[in-house]
Tab-separated table of C-alpha atoms and ligand atoms in Angstrom:
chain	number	residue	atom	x	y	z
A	948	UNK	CA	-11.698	3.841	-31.986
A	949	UNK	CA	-12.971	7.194	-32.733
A	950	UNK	CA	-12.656	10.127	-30.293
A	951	UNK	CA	-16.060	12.340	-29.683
A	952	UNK	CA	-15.681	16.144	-29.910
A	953	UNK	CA	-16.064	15.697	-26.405
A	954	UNK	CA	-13.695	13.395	-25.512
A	955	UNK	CA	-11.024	15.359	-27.691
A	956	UNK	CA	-12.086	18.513	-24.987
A	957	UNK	CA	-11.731	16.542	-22.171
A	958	UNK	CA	-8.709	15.027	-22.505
A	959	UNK	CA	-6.619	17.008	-24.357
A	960	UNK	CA	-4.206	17.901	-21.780
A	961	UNK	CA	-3.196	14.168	-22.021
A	962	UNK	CA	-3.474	13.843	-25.892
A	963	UNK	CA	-1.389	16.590	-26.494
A	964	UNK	CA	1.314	15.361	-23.996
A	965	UNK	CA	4.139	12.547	-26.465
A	966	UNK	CA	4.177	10.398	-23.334
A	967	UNK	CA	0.342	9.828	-23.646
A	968	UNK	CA	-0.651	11.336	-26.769
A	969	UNK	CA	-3.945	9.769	-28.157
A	970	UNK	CA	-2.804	5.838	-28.376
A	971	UNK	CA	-2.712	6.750	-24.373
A	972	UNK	CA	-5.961	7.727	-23.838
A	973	UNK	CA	-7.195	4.727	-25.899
A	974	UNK	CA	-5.273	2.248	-23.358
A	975	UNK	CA	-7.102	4.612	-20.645
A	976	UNK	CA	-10.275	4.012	-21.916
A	977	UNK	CA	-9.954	0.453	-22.638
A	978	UNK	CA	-8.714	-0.144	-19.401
A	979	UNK	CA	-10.411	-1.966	-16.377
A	980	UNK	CA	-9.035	-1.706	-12.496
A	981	UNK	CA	-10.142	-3.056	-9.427
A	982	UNK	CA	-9.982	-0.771	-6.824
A	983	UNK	CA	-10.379	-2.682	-2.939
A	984	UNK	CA	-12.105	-0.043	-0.731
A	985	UNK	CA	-13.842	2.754	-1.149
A	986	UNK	CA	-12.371	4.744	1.890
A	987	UNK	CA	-9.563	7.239	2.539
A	988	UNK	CA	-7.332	5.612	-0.348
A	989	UNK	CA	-10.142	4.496	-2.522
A	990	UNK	CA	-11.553	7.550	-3.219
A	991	UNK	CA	-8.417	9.935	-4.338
A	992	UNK	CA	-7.575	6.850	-6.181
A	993	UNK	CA	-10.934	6.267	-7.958
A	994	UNK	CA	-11.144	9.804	-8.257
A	995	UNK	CA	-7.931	10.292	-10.201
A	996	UNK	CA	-8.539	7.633	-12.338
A	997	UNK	CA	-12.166	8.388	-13.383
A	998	UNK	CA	-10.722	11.824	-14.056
A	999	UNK	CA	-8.289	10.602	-16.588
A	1000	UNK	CA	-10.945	8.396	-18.427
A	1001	UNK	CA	-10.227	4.697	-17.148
A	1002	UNK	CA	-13.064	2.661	-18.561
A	1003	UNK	CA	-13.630	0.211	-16.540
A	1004	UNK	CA	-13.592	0.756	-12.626
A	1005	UNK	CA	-14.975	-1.767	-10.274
A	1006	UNK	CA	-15.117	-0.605	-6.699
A	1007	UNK	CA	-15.362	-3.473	-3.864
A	1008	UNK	CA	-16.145	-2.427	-0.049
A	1009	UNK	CA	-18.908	-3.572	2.242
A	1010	UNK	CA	-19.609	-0.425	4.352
A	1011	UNK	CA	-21.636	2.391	4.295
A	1012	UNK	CA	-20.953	6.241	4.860
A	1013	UNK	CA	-20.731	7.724	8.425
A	1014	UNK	CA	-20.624	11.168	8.894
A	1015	UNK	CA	-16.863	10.639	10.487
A	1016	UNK	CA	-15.450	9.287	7.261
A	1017	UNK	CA	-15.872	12.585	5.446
A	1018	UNK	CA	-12.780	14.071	7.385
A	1019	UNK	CA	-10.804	12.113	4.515
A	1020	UNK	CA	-13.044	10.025	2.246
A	1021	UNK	CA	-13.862	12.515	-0.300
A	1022	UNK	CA	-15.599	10.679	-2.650
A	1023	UNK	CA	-18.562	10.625	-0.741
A	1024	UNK	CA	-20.403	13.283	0.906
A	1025	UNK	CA	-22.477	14.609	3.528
A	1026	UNK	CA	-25.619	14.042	1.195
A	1027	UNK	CA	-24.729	9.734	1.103
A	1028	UNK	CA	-24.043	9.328	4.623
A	1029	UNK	CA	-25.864	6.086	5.439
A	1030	UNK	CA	-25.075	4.908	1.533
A	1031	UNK	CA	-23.269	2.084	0.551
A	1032	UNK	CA	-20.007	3.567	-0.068
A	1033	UNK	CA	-19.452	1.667	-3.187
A	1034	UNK	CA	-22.928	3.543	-4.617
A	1035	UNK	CA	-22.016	6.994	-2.912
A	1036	UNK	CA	-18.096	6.785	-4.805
A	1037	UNK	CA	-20.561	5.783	-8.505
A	1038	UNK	CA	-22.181	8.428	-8.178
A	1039	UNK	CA	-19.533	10.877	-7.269
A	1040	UNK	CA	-16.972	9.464	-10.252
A	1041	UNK	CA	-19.636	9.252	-13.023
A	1042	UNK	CA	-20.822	12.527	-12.277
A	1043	UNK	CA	-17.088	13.431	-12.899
A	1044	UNK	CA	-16.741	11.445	-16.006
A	1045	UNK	CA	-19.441	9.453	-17.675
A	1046	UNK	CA	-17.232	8.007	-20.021
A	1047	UNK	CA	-16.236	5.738	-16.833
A	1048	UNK	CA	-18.467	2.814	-15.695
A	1049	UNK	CA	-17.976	2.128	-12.274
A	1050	UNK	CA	-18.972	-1.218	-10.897
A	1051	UNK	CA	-20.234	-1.077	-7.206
A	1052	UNK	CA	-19.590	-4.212	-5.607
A	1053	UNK	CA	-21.105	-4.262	-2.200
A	1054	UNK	CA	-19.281	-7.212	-0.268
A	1055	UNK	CA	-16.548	-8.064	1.803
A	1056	UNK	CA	-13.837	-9.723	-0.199
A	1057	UNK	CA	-12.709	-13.290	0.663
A	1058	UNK	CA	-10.808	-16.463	-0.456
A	1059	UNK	CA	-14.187	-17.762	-1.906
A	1060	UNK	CA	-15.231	-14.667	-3.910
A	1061	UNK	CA	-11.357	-12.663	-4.820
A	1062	UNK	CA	-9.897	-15.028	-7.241
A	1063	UNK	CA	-13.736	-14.408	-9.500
A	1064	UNK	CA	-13.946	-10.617	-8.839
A	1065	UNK	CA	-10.845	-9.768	-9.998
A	1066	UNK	CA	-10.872	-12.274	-12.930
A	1067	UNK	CA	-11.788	-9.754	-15.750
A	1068	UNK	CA	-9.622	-6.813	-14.723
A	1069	UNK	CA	-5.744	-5.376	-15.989
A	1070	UNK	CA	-4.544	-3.943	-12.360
A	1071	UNK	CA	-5.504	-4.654	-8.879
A	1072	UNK	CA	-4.894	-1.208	-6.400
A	1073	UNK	CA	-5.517	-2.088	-2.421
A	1074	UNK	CA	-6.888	0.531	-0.863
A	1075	UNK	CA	-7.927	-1.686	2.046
A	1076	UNK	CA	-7.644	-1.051	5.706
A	1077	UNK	CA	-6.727	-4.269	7.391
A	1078	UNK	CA	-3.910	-6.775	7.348
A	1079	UNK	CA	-6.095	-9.575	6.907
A	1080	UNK	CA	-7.108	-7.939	3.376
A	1081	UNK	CA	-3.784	-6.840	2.105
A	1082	UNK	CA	-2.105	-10.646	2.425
A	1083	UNK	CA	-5.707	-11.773	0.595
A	1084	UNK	CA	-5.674	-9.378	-2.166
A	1085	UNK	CA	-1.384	-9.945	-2.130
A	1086	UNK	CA	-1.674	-13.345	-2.887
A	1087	UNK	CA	-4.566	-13.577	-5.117
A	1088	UNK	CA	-2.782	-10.944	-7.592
A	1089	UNK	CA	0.504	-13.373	-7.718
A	1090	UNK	CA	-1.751	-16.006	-8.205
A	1091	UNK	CA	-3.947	-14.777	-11.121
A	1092	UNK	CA	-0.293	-12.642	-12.447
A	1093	UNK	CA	-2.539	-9.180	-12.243
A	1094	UNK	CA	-0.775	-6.177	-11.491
A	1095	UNK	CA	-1.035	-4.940	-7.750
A	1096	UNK	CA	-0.369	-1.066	-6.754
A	1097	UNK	CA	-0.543	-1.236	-2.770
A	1098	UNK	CA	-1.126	1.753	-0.494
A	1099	UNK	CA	-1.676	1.775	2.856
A	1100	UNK	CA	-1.052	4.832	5.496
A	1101	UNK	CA	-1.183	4.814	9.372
A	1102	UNK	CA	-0.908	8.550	11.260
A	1103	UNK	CA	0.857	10.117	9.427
A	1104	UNK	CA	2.696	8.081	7.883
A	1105	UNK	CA	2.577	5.828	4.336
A	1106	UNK	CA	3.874	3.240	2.114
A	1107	UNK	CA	3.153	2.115	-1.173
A	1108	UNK	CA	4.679	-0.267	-3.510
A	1109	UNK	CA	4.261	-1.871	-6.836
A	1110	UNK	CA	3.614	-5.473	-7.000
A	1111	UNK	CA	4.653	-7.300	-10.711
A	1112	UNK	CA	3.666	-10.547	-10.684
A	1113	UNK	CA	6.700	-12.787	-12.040
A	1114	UNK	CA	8.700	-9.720	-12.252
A	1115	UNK	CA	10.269	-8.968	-8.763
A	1116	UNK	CA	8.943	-9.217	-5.490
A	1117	UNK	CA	5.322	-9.370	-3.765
A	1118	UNK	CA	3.679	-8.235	-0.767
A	1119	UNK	CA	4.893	-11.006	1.244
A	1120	UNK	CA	8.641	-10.863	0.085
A	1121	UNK	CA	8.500	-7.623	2.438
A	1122	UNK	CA	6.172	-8.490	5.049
A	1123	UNK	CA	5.704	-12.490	5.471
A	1124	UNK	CA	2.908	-12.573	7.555
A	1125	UNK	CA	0.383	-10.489	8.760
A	1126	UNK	CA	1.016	-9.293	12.856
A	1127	UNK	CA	-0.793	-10.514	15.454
A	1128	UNK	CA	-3.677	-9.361	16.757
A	1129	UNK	CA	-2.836	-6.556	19.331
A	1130	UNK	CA	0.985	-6.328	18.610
A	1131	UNK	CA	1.190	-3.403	16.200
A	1132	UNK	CA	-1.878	-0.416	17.312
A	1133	UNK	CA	-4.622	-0.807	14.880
A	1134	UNK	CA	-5.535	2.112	12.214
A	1135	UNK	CA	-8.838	2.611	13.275
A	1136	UNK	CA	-8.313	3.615	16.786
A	1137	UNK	CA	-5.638	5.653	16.188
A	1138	UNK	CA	-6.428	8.754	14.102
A	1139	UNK	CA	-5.660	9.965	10.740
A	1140	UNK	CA	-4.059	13.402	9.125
A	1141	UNK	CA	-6.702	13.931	7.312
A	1142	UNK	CA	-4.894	14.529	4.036
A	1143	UNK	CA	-2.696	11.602	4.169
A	1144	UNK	CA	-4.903	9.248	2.196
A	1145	UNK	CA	-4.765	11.918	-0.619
A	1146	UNK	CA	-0.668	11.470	-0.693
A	1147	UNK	CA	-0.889	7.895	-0.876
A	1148	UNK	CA	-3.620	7.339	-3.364
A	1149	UNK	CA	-2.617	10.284	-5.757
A	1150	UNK	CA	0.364	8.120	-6.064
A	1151	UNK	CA	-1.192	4.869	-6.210
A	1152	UNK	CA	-3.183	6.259	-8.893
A	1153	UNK	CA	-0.234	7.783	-10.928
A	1154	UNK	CA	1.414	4.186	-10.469
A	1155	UNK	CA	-1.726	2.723	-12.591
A	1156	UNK	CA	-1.800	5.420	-15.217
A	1157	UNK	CA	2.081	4.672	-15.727
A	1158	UNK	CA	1.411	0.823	-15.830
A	1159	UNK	CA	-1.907	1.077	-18.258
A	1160	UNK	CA	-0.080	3.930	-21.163
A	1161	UNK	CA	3.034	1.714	-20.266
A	1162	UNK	CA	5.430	5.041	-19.527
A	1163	UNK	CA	7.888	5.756	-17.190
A	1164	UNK	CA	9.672	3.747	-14.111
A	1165	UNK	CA	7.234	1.939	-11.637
A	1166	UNK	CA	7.808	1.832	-7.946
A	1167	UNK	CA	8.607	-2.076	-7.833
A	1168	UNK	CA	11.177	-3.406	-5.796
A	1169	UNK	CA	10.999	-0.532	-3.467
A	1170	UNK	CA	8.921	0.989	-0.572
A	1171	UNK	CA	8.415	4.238	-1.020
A	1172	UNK	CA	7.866	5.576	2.708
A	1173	UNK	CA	6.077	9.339	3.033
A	1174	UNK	CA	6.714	11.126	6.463
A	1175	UNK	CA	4.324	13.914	6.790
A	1176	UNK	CA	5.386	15.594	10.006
A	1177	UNK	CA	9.099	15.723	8.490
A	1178	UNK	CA	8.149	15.812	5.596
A	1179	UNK	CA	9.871	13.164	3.982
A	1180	UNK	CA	10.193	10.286	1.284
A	1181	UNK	CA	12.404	7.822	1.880
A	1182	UNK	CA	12.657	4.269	-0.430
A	1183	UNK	CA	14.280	1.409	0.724
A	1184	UNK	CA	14.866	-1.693	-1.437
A	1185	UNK	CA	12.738	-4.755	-1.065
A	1186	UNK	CA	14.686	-7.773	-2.373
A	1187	UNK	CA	12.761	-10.566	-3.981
A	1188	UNK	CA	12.958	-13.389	-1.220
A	1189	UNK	CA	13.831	-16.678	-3.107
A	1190	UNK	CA	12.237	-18.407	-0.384
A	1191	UNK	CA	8.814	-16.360	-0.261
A	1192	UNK	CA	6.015	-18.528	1.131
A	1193	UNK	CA	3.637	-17.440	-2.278
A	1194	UNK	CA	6.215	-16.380	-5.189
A	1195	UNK	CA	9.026	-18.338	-5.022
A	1196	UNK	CA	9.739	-21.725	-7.459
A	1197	UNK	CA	8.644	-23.427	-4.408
A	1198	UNK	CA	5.802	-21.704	-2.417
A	1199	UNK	CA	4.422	-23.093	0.949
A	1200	UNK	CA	1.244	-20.887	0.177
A	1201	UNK	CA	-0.930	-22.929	-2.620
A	1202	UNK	CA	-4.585	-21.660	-1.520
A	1203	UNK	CA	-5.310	-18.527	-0.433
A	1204	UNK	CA	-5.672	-17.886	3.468
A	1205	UNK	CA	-8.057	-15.969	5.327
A	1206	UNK	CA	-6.942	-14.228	8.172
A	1207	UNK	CA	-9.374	-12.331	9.505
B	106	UNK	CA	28.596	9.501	17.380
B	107	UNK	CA	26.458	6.685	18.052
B	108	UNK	CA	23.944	4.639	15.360
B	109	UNK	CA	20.994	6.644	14.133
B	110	UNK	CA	17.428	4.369	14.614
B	111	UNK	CA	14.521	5.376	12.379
B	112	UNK	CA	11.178	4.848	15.234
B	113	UNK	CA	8.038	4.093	12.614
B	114	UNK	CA	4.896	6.040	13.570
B	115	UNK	CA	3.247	2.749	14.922
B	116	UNK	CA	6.121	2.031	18.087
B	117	UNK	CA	6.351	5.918	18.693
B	118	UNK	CA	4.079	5.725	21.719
B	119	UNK	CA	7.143	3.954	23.354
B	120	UNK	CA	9.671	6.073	22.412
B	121	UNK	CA	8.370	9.248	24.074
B	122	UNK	CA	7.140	10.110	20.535
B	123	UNK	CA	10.602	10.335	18.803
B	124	UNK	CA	10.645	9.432	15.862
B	125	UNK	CA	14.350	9.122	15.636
B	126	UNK	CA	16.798	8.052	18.842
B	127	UNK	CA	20.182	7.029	19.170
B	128	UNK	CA	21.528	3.054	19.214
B	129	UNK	CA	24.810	1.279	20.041
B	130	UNK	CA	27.032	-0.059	17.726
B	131	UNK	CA	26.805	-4.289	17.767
B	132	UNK	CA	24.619	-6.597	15.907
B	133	UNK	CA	21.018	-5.549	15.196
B	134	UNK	CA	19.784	-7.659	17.759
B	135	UNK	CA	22.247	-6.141	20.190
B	136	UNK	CA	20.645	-3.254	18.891
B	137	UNK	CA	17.708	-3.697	19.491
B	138	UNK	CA	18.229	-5.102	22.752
B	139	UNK	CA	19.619	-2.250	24.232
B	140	UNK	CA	16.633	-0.014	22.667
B	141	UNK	CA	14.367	-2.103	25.182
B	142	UNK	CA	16.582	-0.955	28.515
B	143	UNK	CA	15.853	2.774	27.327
B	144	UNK	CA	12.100	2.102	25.874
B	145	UNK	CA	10.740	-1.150	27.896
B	146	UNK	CA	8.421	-3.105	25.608
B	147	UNK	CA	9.911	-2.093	21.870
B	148	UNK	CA	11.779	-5.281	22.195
B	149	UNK	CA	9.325	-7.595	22.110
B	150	UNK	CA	7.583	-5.241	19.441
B	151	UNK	CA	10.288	-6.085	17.250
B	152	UNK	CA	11.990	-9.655	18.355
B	153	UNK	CA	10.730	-12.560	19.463
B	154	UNK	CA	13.737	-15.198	20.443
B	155	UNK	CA	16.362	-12.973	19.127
B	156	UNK	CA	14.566	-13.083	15.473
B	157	UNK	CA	12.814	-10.343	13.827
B	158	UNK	CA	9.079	-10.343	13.210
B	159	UNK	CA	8.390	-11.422	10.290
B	160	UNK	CA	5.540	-8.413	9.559
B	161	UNK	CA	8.720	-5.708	10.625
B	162	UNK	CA	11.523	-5.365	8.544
B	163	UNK	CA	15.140	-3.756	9.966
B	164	UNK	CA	17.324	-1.526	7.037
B	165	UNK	CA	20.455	-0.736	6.977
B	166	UNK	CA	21.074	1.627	5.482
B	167	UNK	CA	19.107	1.016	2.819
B	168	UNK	CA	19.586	-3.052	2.597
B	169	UNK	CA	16.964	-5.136	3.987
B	170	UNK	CA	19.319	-6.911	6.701
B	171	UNK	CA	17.429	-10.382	5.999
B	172	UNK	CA	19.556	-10.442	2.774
B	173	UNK	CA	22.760	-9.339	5.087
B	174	UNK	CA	23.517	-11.403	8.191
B	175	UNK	CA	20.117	-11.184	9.892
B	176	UNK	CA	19.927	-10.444	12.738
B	177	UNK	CA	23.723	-10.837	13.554
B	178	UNK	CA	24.279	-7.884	10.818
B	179	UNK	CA	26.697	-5.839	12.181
B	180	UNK	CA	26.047	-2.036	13.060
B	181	UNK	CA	29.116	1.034	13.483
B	182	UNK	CA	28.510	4.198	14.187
B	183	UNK	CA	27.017	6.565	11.717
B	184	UNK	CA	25.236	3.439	10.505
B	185	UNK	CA	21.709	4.074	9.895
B	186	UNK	CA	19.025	1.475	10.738
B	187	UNK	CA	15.316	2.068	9.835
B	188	UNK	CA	12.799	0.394	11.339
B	189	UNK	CA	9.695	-0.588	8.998
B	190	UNK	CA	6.826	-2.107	9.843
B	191	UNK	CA	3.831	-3.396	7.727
B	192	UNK	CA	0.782	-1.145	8.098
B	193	UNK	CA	-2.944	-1.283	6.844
B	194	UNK	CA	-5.055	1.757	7.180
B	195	UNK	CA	-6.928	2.918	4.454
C	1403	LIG	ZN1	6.930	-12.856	-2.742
């Protein structure tokens, strides 16, 4: 393919860098992610990408904006309060970048309708903000082999990881289950730094860029824990459990469960 | 010198918001035990029957003690155990 003047302008910063160069920004805009939420994570994350020309970038949440999202969720504004948020986050990343074409999906995701969504896409990043969602979207990705970047933050604190499919371990090597209702507090009644989300997805995003130009280490086989009242990053090692109920030779997991 | 315990954000609220206290040296569930006489309730956050929850993992160091001994890991002083459970906001 054939850059525009344009295009050339725009990303130059990455076509002049070796580690991207312009076989980089090809991959970029040839590639197609699946963000899950279009909240606090979602939107540095869809942000980020649709900045650096990712082609493809389907969105899936079922909410709309309220006015106390915008504390964090800067993708949408005080303009698209009472929006779906998956239309409010379209328009704010193609007016960014209309190379991008962002595909709203407005639905809840489940064990009927994951396994279809994500069907046509290179990279999975959860951005969700519920257990019940993150063991869905953990075992869907090992089951169709796609690439999952996880986020997920709590107070002030973070984690993210880097889920390869066949190479290492998943979601549920670290966490089996999900807790619980009740036994852990829940994010939403528990308040937010604003800022935190921005941590987390800014490196959830830079963990996609890395996997689609195919550069650098990824953050598999580790948690990478952020601290911001330390302020701290920690990792600590997450073995691959040989007897992990969905990616192990002999899983106990063979459909996909939904918890919620 | 005693065992360093890493509190996560989410069992804070019974730890007098420290994010960081002091253990004996013993097995992890020892451990952890003893953790419940000074902060009732984080016990049963953690344990159920003497076995971790399975949605909170225990470090040590910086080993995932489910690929050590479990919860019969031993612990010494200057050890450092991190507590880590899953979380979901978004
Ligand atoms: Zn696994």
């Amino acid at each position: 393919m054939e850059f525009t003047e344009d295009q050339l302008q725009r990303y130059s910063r990455h076509i002049i860098l070796p580690e991207v160069g312009e076989k980089g920004q090809i991959k970029l805009l040839k590639a197609k992610v699946f963000i899950v939420g279009a909240g606090g994570l979602g939107s540095p994350v869809g942000y980020y990408l649709t900045a650096a020309g990712v082609g493809t970038i389907a969105i899936v949440d079922n909410d709309n904006v309220e006015l106390s999202n915008l504390q964090r969720q800067i993708a949408h504004s005080t303009k698209t309060i009472g929006e779906p948020k998956v239309e409010s986050a379209k328009n704010t990343f193609e007016s960014l970048n209309p190379d991008v074409h962002v595909i709203p999906i407005k639905q809840r995701l489940t064990k009927h309708n994951i396994l279809d969504l994500i069907r046509d896409y290179d990279i999975v990043v959860d951005c969700s903000d519920n257990y019940a969602t993150r063991f869905l979207v953990n075992d869907a990705c090992v089951m169709s082999k796609k690439p999952l970047v996880t986020g997920a933050i709590f107070k002030f604190e973070g984690q993210l990881t880097v889920v390869i499919p066949g190479d290492g371990p998943c979601y549920r090597c670290l966490f089996e289950e999900p807790p619980p209702h009740g036994v852990l507090p829940s994010p939403q009644g528990a308040g937010l730094l604003g800022f935190l989300p921005g941590v987390i997805g800014t490196l959830q995003a830079a963990e996609v860029l890395k996997l689609i130009i195919g550069t650098g280490e990824i953050l598999k086989g580790e948690l990478l824990i952020y601290n911001a009242l330390k302020p701290s990053f920690r990792k600590v090692k997450i073995p691959k459990n040989p007897d992990c109920p969905i990616c192990s030779d002999h899983p106990t997991i063979t459909e996909l469960v939904d918890y919620s | 010198m005693a065992v360093k315990v890493r509190i996560p954000t989410p069992l804070q609220k019974l730890t007098d918001g420290k994010d960081e206290v002091e253990g004996e040296p013993g097995t992890v569930i020892s451990l952890i035990n003893n953790l419940d006489k000074r902060f009732p309730g984080i016990g049963e956050r953690i344990s159920e029957g003497g076995k971790i929850r399975r949605f909170i993992n225990i470090y040590l160091n910086d080993e995932d003690i489910r690929f050590l001994q479990n919860e019969g890991t031993e612990v010494k002083d200057d050890d450092e155990v991190s507590i880590v459970p899953a979380i979901a906001g978004g």
